[in-house]
Tab-separated table of C-alpha atoms in Angstrom:
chain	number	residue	atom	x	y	z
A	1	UNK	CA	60.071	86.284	167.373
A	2	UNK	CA	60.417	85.909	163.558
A	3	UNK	CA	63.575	83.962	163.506
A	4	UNK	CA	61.574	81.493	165.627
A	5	UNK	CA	58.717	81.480	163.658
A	6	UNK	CA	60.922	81.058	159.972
A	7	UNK	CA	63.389	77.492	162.099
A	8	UNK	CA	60.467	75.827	163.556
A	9	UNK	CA	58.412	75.975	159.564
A	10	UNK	CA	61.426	73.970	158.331
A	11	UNK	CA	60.252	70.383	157.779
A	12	UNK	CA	62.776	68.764	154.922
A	13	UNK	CA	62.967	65.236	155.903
A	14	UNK	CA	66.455	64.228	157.389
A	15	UNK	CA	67.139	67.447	159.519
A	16	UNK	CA	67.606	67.472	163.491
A	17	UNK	CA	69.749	70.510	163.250
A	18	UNK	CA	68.838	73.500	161.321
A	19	UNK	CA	71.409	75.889	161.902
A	20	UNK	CA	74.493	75.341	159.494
A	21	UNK	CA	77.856	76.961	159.346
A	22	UNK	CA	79.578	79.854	156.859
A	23	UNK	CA	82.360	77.858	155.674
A	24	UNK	CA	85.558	79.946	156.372
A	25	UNK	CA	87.357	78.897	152.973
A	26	UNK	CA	84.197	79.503	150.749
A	27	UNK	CA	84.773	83.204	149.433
A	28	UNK	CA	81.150	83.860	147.732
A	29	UNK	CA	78.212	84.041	150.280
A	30	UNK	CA	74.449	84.420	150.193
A	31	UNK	CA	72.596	87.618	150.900
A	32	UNK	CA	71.856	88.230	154.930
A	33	UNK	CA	69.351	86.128	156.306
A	34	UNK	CA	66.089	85.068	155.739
A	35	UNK	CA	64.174	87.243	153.366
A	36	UNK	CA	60.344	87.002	151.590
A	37	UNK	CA	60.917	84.081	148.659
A	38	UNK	CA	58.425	82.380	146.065
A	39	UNK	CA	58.226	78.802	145.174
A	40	UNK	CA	57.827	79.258	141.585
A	41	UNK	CA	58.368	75.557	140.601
A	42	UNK	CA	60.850	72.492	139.813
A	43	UNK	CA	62.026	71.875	136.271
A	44	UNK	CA	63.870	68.893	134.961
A	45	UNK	CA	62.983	67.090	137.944
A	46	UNK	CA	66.205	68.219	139.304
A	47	UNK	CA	65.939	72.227	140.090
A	48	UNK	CA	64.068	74.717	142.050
A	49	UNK	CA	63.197	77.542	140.720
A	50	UNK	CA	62.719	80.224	143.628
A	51	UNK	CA	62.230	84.545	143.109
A	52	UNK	CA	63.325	86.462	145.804
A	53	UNK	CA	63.072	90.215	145.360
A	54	UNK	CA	64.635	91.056	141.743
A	55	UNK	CA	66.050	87.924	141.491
A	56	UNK	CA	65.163	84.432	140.218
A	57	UNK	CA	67.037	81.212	141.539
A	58	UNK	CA	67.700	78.127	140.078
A	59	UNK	CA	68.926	75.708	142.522
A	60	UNK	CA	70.488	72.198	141.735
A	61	UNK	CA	67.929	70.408	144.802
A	62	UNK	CA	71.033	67.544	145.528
A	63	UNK	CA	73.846	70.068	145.370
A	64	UNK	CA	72.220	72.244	147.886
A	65	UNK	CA	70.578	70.295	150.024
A	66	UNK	CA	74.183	68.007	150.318
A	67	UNK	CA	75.887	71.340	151.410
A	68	UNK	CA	73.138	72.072	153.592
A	69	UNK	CA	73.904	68.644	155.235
A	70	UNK	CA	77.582	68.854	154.859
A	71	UNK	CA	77.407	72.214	157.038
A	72	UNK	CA	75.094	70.324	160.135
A	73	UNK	CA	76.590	67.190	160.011
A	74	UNK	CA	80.231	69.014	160.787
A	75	UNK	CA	78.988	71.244	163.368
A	76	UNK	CA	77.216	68.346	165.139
A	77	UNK	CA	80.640	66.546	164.601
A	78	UNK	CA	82.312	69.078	166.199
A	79	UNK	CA	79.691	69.750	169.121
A	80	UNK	CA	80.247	65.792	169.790
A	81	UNK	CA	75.776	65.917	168.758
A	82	UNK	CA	75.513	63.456	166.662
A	83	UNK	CA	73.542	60.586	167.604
A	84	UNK	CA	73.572	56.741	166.706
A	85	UNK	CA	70.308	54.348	167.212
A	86	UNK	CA	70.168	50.739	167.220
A	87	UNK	CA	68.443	49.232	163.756
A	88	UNK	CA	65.917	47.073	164.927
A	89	UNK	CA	66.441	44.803	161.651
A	90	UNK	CA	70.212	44.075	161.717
A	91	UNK	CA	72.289	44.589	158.407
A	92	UNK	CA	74.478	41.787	157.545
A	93	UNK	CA	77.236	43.400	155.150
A	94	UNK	CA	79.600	40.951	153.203
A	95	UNK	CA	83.384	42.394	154.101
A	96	UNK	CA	86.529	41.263	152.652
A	97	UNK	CA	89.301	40.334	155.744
A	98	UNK	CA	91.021	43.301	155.368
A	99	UNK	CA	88.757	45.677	155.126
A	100	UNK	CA	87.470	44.620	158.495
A	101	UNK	CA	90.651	44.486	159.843
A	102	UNK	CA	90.517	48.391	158.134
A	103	UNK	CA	87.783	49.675	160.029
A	104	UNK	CA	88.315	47.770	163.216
A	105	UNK	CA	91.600	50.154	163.525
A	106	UNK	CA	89.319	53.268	162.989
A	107	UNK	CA	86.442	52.232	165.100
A	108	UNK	CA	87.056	54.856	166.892
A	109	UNK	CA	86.829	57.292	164.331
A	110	UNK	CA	83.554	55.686	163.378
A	111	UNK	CA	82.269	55.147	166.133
A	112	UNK	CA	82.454	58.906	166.528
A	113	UNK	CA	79.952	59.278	163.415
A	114	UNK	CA	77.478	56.739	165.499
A	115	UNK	CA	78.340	53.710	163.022
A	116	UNK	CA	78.601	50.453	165.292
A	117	UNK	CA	78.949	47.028	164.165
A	118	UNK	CA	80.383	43.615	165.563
A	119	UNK	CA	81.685	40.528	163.816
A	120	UNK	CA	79.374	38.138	162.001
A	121	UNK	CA	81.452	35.093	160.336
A	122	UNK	CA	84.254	36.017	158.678
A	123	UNK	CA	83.496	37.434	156.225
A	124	UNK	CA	80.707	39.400	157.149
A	125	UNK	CA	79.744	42.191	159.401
A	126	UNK	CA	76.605	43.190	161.031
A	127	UNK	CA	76.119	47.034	161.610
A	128	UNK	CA	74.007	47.196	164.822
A	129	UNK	CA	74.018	51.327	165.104
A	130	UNK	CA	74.133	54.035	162.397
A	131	UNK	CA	73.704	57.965	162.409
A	132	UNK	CA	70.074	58.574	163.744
A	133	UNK	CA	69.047	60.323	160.250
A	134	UNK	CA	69.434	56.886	158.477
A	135	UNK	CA	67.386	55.247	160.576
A	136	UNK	CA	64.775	54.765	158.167
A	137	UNK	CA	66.667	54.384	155.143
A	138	UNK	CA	66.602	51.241	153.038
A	139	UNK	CA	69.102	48.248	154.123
A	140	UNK	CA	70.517	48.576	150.705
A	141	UNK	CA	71.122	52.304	151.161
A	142	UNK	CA	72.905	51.780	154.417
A	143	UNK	CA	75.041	49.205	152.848
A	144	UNK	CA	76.307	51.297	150.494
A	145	UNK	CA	77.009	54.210	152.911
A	146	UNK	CA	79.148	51.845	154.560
A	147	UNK	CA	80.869	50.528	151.959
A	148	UNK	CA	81.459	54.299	150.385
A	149	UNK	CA	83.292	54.758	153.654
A	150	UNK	CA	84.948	51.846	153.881
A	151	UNK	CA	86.343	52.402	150.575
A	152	UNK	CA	87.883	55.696	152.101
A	153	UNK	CA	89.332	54.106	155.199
A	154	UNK	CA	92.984	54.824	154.337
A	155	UNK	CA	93.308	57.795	153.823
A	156	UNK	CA	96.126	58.139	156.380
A	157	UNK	CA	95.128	61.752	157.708
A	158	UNK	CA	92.667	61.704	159.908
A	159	UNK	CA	91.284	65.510	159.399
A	160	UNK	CA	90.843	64.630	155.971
A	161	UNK	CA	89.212	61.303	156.597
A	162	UNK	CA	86.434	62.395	159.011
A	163	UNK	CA	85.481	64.903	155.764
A	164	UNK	CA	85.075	62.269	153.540
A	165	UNK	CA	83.060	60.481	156.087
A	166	UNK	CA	81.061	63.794	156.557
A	167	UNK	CA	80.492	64.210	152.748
A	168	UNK	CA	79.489	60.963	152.260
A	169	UNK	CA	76.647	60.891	154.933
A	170	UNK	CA	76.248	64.741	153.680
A	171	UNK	CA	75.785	62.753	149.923
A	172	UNK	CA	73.972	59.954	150.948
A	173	UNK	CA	71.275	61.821	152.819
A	174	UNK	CA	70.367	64.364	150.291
A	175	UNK	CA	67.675	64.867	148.150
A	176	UNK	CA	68.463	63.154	144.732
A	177	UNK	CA	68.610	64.736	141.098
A	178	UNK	CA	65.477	63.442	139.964
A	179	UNK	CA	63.411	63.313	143.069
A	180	UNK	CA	60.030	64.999	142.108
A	181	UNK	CA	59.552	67.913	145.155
A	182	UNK	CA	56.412	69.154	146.711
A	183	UNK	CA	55.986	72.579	147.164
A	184	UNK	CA	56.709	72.466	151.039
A	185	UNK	CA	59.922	70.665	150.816
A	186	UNK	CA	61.152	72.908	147.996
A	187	UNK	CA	60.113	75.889	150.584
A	188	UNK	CA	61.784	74.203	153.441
A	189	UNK	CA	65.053	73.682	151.231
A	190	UNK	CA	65.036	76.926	150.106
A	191	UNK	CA	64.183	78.522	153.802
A	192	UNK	CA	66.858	76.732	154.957
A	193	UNK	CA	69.761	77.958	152.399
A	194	UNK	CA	68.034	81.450	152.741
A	195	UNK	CA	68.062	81.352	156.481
A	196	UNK	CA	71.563	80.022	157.002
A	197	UNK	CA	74.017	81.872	154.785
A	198	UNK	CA	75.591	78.430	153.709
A	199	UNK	CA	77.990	78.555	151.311
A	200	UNK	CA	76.979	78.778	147.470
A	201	UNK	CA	78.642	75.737	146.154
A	202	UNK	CA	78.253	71.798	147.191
A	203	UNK	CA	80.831	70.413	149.643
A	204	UNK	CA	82.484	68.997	146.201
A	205	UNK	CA	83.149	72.657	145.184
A	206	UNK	CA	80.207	72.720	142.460
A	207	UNK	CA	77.955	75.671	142.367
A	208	UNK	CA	74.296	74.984	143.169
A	209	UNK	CA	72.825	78.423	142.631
A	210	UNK	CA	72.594	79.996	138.923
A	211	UNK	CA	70.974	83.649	139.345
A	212	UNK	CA	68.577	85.321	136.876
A	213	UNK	CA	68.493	88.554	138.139
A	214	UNK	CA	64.769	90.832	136.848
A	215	UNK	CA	67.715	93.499	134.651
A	216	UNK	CA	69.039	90.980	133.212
A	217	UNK	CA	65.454	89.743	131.329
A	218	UNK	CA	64.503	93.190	130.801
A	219	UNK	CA	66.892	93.858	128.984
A	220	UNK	CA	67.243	90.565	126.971
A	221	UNK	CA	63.103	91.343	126.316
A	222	UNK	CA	64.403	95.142	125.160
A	223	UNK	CA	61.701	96.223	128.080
A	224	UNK	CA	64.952	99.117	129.677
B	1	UNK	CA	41.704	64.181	116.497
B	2	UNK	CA	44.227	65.350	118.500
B	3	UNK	CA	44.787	68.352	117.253
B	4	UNK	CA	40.885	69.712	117.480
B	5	UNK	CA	41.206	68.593	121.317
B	6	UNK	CA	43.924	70.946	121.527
B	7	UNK	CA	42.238	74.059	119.934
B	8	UNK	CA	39.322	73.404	122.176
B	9	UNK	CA	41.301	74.053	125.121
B	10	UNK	CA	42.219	77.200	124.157
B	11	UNK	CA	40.564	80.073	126.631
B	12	UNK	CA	42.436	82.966	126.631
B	13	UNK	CA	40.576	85.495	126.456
B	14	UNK	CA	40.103	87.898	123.468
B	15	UNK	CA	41.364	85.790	121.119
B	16	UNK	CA	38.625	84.270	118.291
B	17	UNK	CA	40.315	82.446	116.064
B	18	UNK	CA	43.138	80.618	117.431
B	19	UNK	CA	45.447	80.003	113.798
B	20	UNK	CA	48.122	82.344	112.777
B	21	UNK	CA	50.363	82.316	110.221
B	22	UNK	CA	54.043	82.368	110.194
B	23	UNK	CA	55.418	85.490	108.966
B	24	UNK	CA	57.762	85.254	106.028
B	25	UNK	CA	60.015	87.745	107.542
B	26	UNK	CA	60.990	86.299	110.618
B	27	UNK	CA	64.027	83.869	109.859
B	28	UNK	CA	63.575	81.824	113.497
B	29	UNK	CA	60.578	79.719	114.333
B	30	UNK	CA	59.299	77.583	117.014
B	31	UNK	CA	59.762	73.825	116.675
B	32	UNK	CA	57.115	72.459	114.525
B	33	UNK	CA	53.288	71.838	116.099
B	34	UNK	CA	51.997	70.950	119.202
B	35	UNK	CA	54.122	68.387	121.340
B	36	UNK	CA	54.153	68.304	125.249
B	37	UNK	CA	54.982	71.196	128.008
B	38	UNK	CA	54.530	72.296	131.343
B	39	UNK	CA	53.590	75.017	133.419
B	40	UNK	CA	56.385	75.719	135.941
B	41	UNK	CA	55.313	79.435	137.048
B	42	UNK	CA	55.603	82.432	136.502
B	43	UNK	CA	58.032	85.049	137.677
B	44	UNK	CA	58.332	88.802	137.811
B	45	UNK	CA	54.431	89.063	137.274
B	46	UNK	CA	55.924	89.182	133.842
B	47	UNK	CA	57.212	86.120	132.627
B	48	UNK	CA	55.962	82.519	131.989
B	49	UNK	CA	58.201	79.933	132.320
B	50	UNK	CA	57.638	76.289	130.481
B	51	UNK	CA	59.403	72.997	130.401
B	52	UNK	CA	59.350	71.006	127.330
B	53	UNK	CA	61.642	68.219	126.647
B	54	UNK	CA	65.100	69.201	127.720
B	55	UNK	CA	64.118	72.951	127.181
B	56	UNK	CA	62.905	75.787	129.400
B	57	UNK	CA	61.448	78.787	128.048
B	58	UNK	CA	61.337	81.520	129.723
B	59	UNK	CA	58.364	83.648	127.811
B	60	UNK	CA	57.275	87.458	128.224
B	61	UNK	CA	53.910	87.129	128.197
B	62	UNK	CA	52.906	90.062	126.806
B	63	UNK	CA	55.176	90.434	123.710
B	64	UNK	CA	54.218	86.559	122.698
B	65	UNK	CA	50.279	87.578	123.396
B	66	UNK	CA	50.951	90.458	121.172
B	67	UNK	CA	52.400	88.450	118.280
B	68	UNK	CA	50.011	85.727	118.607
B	69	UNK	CA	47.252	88.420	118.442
B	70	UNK	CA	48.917	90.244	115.696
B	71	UNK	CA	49.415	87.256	113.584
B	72	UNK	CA	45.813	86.167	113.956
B	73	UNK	CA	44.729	89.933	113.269
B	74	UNK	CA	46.649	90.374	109.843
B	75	UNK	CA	44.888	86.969	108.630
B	76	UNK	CA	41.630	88.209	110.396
B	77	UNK	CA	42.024	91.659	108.006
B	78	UNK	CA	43.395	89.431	105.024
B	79	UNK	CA	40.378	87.061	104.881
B	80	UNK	CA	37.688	90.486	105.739
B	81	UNK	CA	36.768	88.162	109.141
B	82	UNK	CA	37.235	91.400	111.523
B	83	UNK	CA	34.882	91.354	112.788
B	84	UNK	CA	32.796	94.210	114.536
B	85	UNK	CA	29.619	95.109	117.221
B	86	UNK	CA	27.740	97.891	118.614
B	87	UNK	CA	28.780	98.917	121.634
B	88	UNK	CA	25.782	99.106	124.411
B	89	UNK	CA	26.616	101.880	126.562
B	90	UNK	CA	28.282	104.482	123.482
B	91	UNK	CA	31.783	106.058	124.228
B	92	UNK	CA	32.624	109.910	123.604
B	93	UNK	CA	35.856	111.506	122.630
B	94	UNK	CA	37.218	114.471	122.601
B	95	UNK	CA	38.749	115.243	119.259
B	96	UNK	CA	40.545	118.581	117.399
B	97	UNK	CA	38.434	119.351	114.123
B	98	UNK	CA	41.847	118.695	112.301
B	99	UNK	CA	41.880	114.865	113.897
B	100	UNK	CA	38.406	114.589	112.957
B	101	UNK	CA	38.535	115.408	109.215
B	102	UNK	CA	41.935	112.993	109.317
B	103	UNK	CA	39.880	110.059	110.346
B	104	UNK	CA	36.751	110.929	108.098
B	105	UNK	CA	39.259	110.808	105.361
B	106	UNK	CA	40.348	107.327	106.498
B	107	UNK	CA	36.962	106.146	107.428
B	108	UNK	CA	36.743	103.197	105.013
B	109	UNK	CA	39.967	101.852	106.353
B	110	UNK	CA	39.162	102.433	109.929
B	111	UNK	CA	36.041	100.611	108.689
B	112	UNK	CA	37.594	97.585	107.773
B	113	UNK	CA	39.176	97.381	111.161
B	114	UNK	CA	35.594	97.696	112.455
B	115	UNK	CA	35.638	100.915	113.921
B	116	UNK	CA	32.471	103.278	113.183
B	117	UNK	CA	31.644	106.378	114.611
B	118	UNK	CA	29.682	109.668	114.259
B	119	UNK	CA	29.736	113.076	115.000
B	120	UNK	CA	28.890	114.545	118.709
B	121	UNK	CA	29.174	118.280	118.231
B	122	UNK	CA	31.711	120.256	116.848
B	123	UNK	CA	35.146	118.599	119.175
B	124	UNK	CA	33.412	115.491	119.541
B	125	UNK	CA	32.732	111.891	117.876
B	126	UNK	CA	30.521	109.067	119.275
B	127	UNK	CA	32.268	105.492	118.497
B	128	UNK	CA	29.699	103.247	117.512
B	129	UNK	CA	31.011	100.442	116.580
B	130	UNK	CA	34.338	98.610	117.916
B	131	UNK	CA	36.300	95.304	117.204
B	132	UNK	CA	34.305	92.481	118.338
B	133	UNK	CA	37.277	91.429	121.004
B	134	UNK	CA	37.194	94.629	122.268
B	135	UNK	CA	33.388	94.464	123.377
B	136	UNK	CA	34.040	94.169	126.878
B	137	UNK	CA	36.925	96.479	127.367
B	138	UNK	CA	36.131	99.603	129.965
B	139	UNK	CA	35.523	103.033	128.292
B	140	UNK	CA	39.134	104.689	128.920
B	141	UNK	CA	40.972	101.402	127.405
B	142	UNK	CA	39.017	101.773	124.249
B	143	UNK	CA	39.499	105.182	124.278
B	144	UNK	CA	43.233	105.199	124.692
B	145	UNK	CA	43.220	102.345	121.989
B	146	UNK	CA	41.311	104.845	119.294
B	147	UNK	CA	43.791	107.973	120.232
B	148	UNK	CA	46.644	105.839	119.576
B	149	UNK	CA	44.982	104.973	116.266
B	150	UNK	CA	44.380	108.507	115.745
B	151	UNK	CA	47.792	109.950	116.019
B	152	UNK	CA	49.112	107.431	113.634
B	153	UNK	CA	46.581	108.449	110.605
B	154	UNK	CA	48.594	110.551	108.789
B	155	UNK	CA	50.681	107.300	107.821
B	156	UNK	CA	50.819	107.684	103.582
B	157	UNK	CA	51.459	104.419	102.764
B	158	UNK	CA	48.268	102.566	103.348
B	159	UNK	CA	49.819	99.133	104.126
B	160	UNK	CA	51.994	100.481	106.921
B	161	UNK	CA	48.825	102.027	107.936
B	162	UNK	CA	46.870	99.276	108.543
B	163	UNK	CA	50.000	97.557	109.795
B	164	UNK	CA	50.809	100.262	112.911
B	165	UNK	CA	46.502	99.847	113.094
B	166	UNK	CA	46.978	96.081	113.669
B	167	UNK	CA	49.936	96.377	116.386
B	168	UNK	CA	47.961	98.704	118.078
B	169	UNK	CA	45.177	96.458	118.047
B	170	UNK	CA	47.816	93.443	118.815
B	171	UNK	CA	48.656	95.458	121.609
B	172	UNK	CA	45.960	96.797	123.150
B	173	UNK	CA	44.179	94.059	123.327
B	174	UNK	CA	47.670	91.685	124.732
B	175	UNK	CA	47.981	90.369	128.255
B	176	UNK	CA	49.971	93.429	129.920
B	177	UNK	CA	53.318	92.757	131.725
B	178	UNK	CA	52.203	92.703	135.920
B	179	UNK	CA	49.308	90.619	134.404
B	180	UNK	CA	49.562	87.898	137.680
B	181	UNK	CA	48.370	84.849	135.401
B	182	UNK	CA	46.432	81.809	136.437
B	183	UNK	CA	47.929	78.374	134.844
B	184	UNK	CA	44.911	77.948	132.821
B	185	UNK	CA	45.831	81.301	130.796
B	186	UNK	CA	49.428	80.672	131.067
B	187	UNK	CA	48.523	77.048	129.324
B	188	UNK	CA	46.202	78.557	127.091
B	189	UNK	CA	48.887	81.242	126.038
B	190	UNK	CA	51.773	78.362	125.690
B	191	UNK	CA	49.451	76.335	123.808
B	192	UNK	CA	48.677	78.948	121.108
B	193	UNK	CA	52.603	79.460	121.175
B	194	UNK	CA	53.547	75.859	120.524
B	195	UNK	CA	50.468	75.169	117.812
B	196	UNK	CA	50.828	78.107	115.717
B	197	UNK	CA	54.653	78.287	115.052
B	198	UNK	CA	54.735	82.094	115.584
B	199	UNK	CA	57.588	84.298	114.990
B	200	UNK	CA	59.798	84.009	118.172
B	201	UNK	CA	59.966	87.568	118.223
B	202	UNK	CA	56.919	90.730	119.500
B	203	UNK	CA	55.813	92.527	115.822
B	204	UNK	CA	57.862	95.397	117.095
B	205	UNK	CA	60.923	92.798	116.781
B	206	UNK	CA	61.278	92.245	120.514
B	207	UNK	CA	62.260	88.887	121.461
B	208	UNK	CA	60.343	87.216	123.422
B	209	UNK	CA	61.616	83.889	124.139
B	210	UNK	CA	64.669	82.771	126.610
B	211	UNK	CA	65.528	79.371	126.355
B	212	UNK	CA	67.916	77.080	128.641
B	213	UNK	CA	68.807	73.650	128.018
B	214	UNK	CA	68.852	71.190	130.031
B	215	UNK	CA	72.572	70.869	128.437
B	216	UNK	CA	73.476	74.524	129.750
B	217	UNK	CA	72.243	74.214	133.727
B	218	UNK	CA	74.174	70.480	133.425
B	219	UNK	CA	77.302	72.291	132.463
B	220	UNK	CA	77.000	74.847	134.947
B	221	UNK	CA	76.129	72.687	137.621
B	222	UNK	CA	79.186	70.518	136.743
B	223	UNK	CA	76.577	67.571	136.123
B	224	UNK	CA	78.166	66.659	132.946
């Protein structure tokens, strides 16, 4: 079947989970699934530009690939999916007392978005288990991950919390402005916000789609 | 020199000499000579879109061929460098008597525009001789071209004659819209573009530029 076909061509790097979730609270949607799209190219190292139809795309690569991530990484929360690994080369992070008193009362938490670590001197952790998509990601990288949600630790409602924690590894994971694309991860980042309806702004509320529609040019050009 | 390189890498077709001159009209111009771009796509089948700098153009191909063509035509005319060829396999029109003393009236102006032709019975002409850039053009296009030239020969005023001649010639002979482009012509058109400081807008006063700035899609995008 076609549907088949369309999930198992998606090969951006980082992805276990394809499917992603309509947020609820997000009002403005993208058309009904997957339709016929053309690469047509990346421009200030930063956008894809993608036609579809009468219509021309240009997507901000981070913003949407971030909500993308945002959308997974909550559903696996929720479905209790996501998985840690051990890192075969520990990380030794330098922690002040109380922020390791800090995240030693939300282990828990944490330990629910497959982050383990155990003490290493005191002033110094070393993370032993992260989420299974930063596996290969850079010591440094992971570091500051950590300490990005460390820095959030307080926040005293715990709803609120595990979405920082989910925008952050959302963030963190996501193709950066200024990452130069090749055509098949630009298709497989624009399959996947064509295939899965996500909503059309970043998990930070900022839009990552600006529409040309064909009308629009023609009549700029005076060609209606 | 740099700038011959350039020139040299000019193959679109059609097109003999490559300068044209700025029009004294037209208040807007392109930014001044030859400095770096690139080929993002093309969308539409109508529209070439270029990054340069912190710019994107978005360009309709066929109104920019058409002024680039136009401009190089007038100059072509002004400097008596039209020039003009035999054609191998001879084309016949059908023709009123009253069109036919109309153009033999005009025939030294249609003459400097390189068109010859002779008479092929009493509703008929034989063209002889055509624009040199129009050597390889089929039968029907040429003969479309001369009609149109034709039904605008009653024009009084000589230099708007040979003015409406040119922009049908501009036309004509222009990269049509649904033109699917390969990046070597869409480089070659840009090129010619960016080296020749054309009027940004078709002779018919069409625009046929759309810029956005790296500024704009930063603002949108709440990058900035």
């Amino acid at each position: 079947d076609n549907k088949k076909i369309n999930k198992e061509n998606i090969q951006l790097p980082l992805t276990s989970i394809e499917k992603a979730y309509i947020s609820e609270k997000t009002e403005k949607y993208l058309p009904k699934k997957s339709f016929g799209f053309r690469i047509v190219g990346q421009i200030f190292d930063n956008y894809v530009i993608v036609e579809t139809g009468d219509r021309v795309f240009i997507i901000d690569q981070h913003a949407a690939h971030e909500r993308i991530r945002y959308e997974r990484l909550k559903e696996e929360l929720n479905l209790g999916l996501l998985q840690n690994v051990e890192i075969i080369l520990p990380i030794i992070i330098d922690i002040s007392l109380e922020d390791k008193k800090r995240i030693e009362e939300k282990r828990e938490i944490l330990e629910k978005f497959a982050f383990s670590w155990e003490d290493f001197g005191p002033n110094r952790i070393r993370l032993i288990k992260v989420p299974y998509e930063f596996l290969n990601f850079d010591p440094v990288s992971i570091e500051n991950l950590f300490k990005e949600i460390i820095s959030e630790i307080n926040e005293k409602d715990l709803e609120v919390l595990e979405d920082k924690i989910i925008k952050s590894l959302a963030c963190h994971g996501a193709i950066r402005s200024g990452d130069v694309l090749i055509r098949e991860e630009m298709e497989a980042l624009i399959q996947m916000i064509f295939d899965n309806q996500i909503p059309i702004t970043c998990p930070h509320g900022r839009p990552y789609i600006w529409e040309i529609k064909k009308e629009e040019l023609e009549k700029y050009f005076h060609r209606k």
